[in-house]
Short mmCIF file of C-alpha atoms in Angstrom, two decimals:
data_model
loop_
_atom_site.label_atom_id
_atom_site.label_comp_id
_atom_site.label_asym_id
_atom_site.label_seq_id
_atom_site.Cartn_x
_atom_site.Cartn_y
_atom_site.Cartn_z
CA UNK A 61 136.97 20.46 -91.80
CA UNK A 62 134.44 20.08 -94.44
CA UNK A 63 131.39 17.82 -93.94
CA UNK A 64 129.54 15.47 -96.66
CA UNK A 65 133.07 15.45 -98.63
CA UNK A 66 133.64 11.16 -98.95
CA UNK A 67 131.10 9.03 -100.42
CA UNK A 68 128.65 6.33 -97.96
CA UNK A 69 130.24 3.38 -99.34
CA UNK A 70 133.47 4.57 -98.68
CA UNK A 71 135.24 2.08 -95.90
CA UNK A 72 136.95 4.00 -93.32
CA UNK A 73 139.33 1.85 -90.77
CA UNK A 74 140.43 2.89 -87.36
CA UNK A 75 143.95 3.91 -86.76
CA UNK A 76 145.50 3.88 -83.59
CA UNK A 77 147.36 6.88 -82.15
CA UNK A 78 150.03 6.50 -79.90
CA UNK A 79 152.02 9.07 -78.17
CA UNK A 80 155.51 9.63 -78.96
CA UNK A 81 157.36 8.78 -76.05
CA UNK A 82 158.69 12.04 -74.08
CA UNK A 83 161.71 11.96 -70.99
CA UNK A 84 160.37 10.53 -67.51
CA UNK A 85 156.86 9.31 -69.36
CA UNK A 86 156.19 5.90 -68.34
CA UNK A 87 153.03 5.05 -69.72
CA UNK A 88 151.96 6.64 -73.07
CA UNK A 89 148.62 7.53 -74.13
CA UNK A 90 146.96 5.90 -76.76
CA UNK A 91 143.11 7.09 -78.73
CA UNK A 92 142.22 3.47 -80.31
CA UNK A 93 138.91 4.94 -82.39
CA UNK A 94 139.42 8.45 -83.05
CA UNK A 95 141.06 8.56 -86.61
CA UNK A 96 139.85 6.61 -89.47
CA UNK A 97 141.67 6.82 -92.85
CA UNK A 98 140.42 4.98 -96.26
CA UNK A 99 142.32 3.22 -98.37
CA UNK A 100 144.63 5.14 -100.91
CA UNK A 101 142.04 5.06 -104.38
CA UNK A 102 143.48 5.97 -107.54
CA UNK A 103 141.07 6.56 -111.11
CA UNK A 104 142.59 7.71 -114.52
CA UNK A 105 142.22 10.93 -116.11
CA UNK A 106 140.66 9.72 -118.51
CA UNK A 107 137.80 8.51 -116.59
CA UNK A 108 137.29 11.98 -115.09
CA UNK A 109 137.51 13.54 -118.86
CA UNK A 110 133.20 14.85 -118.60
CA UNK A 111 134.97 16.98 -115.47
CA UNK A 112 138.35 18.25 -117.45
CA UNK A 113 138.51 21.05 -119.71
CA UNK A 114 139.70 20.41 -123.03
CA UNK A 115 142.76 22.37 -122.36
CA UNK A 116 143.73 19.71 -119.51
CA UNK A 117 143.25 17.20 -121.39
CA UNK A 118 145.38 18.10 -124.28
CA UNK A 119 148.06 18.73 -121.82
CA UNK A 120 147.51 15.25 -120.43
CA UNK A 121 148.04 13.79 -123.78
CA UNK A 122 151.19 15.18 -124.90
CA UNK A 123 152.46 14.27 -121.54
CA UNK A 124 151.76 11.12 -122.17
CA UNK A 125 153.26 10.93 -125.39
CA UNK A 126 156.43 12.14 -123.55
CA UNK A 127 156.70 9.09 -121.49
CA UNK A 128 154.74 10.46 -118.22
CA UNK A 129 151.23 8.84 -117.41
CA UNK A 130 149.13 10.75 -114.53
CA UNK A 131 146.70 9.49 -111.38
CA UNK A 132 144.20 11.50 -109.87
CA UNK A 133 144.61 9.66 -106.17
CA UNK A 134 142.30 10.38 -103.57
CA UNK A 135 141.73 9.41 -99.04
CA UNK A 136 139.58 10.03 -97.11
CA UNK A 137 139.76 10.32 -93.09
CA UNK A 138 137.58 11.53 -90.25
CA UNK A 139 138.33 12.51 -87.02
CA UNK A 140 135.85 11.05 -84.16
CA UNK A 141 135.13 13.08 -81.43
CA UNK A 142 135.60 11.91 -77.75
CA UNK A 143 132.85 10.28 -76.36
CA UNK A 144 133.19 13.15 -73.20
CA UNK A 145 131.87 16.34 -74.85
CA UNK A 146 135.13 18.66 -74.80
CA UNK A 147 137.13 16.23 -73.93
CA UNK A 148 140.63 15.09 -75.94
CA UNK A 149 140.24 17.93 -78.96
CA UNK A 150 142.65 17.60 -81.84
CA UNK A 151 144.62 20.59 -82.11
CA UNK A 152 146.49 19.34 -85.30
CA UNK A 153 146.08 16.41 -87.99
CA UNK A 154 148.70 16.07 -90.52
CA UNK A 155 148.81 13.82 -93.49
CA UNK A 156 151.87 13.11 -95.16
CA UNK A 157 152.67 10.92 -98.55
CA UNK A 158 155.62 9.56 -100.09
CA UNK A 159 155.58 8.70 -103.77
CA UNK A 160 157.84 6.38 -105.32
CA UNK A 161 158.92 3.77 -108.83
CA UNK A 162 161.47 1.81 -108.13
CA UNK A 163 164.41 1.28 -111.15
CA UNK A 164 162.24 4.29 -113.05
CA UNK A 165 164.06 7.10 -114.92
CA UNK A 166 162.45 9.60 -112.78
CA UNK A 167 159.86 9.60 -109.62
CA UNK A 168 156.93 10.23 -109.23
CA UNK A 169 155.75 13.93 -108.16
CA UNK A 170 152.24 15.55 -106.87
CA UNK A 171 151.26 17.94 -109.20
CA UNK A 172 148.21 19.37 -107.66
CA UNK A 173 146.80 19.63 -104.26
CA UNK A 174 143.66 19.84 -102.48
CA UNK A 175 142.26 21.05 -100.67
CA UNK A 176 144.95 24.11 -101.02
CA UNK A 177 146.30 26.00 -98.14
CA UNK A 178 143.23 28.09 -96.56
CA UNK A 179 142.81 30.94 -94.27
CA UNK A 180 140.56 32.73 -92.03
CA UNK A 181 140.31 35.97 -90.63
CA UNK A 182 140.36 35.51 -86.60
CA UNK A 183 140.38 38.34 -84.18
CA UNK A 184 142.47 38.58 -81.13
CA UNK A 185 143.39 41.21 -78.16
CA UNK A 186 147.11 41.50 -79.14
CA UNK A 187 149.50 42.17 -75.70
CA UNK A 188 151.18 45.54 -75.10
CA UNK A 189 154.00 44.80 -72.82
CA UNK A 190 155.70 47.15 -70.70
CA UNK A 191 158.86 47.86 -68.35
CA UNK A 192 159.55 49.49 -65.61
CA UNK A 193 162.71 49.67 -63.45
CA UNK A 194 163.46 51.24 -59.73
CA UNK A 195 166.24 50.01 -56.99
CA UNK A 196 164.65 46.97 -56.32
CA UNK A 197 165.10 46.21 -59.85
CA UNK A 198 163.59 45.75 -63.50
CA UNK A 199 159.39 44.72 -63.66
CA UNK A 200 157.76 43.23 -66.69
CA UNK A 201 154.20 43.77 -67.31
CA UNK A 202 152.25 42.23 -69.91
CA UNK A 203 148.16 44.22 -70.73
CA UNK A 204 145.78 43.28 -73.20
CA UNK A 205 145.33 46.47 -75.58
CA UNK A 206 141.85 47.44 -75.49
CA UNK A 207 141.28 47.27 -79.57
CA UNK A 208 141.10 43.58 -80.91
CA UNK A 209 143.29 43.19 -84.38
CA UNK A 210 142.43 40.65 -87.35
CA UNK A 211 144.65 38.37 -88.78
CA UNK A 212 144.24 36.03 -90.94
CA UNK A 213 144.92 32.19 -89.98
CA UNK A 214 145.94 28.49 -91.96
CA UNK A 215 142.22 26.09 -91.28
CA UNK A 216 144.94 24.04 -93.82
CA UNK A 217 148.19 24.23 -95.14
CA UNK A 218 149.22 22.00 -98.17
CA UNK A 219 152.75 21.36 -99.28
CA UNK A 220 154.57 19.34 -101.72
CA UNK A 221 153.76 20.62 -105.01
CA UNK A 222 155.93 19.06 -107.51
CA UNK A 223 157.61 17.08 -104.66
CA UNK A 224 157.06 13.09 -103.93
CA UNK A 225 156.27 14.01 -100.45
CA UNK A 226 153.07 16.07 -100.40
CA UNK A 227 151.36 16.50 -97.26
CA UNK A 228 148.63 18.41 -95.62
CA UNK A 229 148.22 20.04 -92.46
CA UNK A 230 144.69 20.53 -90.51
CA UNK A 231 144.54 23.13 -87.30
CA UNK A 232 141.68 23.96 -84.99
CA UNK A 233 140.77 27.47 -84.83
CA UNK A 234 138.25 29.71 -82.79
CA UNK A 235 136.52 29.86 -86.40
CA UNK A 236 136.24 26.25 -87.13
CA UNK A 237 137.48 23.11 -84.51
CA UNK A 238 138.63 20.26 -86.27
CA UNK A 239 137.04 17.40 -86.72
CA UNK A 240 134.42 15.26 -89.32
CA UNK A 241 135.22 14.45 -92.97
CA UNK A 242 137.87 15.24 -94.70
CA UNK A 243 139.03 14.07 -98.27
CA UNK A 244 142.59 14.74 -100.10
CA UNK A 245 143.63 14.72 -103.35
CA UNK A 246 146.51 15.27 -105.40
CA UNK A 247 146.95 14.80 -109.24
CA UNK A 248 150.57 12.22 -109.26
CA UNK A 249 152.60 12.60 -112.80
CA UNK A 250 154.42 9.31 -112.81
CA UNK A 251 156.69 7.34 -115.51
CA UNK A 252 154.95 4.85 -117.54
CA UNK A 253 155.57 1.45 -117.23
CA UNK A 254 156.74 1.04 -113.84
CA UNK A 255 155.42 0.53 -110.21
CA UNK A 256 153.72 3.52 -108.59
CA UNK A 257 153.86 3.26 -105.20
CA UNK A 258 152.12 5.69 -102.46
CA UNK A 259 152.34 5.77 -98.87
CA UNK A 260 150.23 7.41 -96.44
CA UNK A 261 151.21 8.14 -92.70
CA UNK A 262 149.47 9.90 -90.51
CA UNK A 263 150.28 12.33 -86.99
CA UNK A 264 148.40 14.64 -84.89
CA UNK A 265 148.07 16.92 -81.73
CA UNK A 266 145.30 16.35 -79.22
CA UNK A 267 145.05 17.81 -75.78
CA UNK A 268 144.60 14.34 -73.93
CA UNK A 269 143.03 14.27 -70.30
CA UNK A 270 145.86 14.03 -67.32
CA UNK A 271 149.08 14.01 -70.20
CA UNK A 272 148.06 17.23 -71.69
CA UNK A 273 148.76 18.48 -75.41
CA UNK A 274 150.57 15.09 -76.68
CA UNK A 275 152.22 14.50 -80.10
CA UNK A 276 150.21 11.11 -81.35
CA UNK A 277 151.62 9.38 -84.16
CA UNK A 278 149.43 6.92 -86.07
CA UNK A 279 150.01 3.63 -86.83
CA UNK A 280 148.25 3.06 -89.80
CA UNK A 281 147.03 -0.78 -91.00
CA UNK A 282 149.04 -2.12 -93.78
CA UNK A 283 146.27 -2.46 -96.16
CA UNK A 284 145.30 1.51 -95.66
CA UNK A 285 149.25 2.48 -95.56
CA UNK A 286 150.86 1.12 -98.84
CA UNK A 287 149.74 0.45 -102.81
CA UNK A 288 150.82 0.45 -106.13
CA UNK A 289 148.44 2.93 -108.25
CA UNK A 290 147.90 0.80 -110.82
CA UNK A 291 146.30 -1.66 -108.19
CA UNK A 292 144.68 1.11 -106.23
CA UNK A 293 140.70 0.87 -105.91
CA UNK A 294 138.70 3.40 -107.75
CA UNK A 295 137.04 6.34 -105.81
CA UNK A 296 134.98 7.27 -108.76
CA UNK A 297 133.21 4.04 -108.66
CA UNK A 298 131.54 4.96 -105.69
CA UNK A 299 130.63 7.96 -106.52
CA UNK A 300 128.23 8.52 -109.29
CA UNK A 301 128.59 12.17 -110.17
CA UNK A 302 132.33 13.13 -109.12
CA UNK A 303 133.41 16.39 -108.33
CA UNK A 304 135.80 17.82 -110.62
CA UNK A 305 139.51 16.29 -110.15
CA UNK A 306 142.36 18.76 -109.63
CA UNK A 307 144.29 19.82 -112.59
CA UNK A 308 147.94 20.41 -113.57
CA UNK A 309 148.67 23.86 -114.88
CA UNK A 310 149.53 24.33 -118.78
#
């Protein structure tokens, strides 16, 4: 994950992650201070318009003469790392939305992600497996090859596009573990005049001490989980120079 990517004044509150329960598990794990999201912060286009090309923004405005109005809606998270060095990694964090106007003609929709879906080139021995077969039967042999191979491997995967229910997808690799800062945005196109409500959840993968690799599903505080847009705090605000917002596609 990137480092140095939410502002200082940003307020970050702990989530809890629970376990999902699993057949003959009677107690299940739980990491009390080792996610914390931000609220969900929403600014206007038109507040970002130093950081838009003038194409954007003409595309902006006819949309919104065709009934559609547009959020640039931004969280932030970070993952805290186990007090035991190498102890409890995440594996996985995943990030999910659902966008929705209730008694609108039409829902809302993210049209742009970020950060985008990203890869990195990661070597590995592949295996070379073999058989072999005599009266005592058939044998199965499994060899490393002795040349290593590069492929290339999702850091993040984003989905959603044009969807109400983006979401993003954070793994560890041997090129970069997860964990630190993290910020996500999306540009939402939503009908004027009505609610705008986003949800965040929250779920990840950590290899947990005596349970092993655990599915952990976060229960995220009301406050954090739930707003309309148009009440939404503004990220901008605490940020004096933004970085340019994502933009939809003419």
């Amino acid at each position: 994950m990137n480092t140095a990517v939410i502002p200082e004044g940003l307020a970050l509150h702990p989530v809890e992650l629970i376990a999902e329960p699993t057949l003959g598990t009677r107690e299940l794990p739980r990491l009390a201070d080792r996610l914390r999201l931000s609220e969900i912060h929403a600014d206007r286009p038109a507040d970002l318009r130093p950081a838009l090309e003038a194409d954007a923004l003409s595309y902006l405005d006819d949309m919104a003469a065709h009934g559609a109005d547009f959020f640039v809606v931004r969280v932030g998270c970070s993952l805290i790392p186990s007090e035991e060095k190498d102890e409890e990694p995440f594996e996985t964090l995943k990030i999910f939305f659902n966008l929705t106007s209730p008694g609108a003609p039409f829902q809302p929709t993210a049209w742009e992600l970020a950060p985008v879906t990203t890869t990195k080139p990661v070597m590995y021995t592949p295996w070379a497996t073999t058989y072999s077969f005599s009266k005592f039967g058939a044998k199965l042999e499994a060899k490393k090859n002795a040349t290593e191979r590069q492929v290339d491997s999702a850091t993040v995967q984003a989905n959603g596009t044009s969807t109400q229910r983006p979401r993003w997808d954070f793994y560890t690799r041997p090129v970069q573990s997860l964990g630190g800062d993290q910020r996500i945005e999306m540009l939402v196109r939503a009908p004027i005049g009505h609610p705008v409500i986003a949800e965040v959840r929250a779920s990840a993968t950590v290899k947990i001490r005596k349970f092993g690799r655990r599915e952990m599903i976060a229960r995220v505080p009301e406050q954090v989980s739930r707003v309309d847009l148009h009440a939404a705090p503004s990220w901008i605000s605490l940020v004096p120079t933004s970085a340019p917002a994502p933009t939809p596609s003419s």
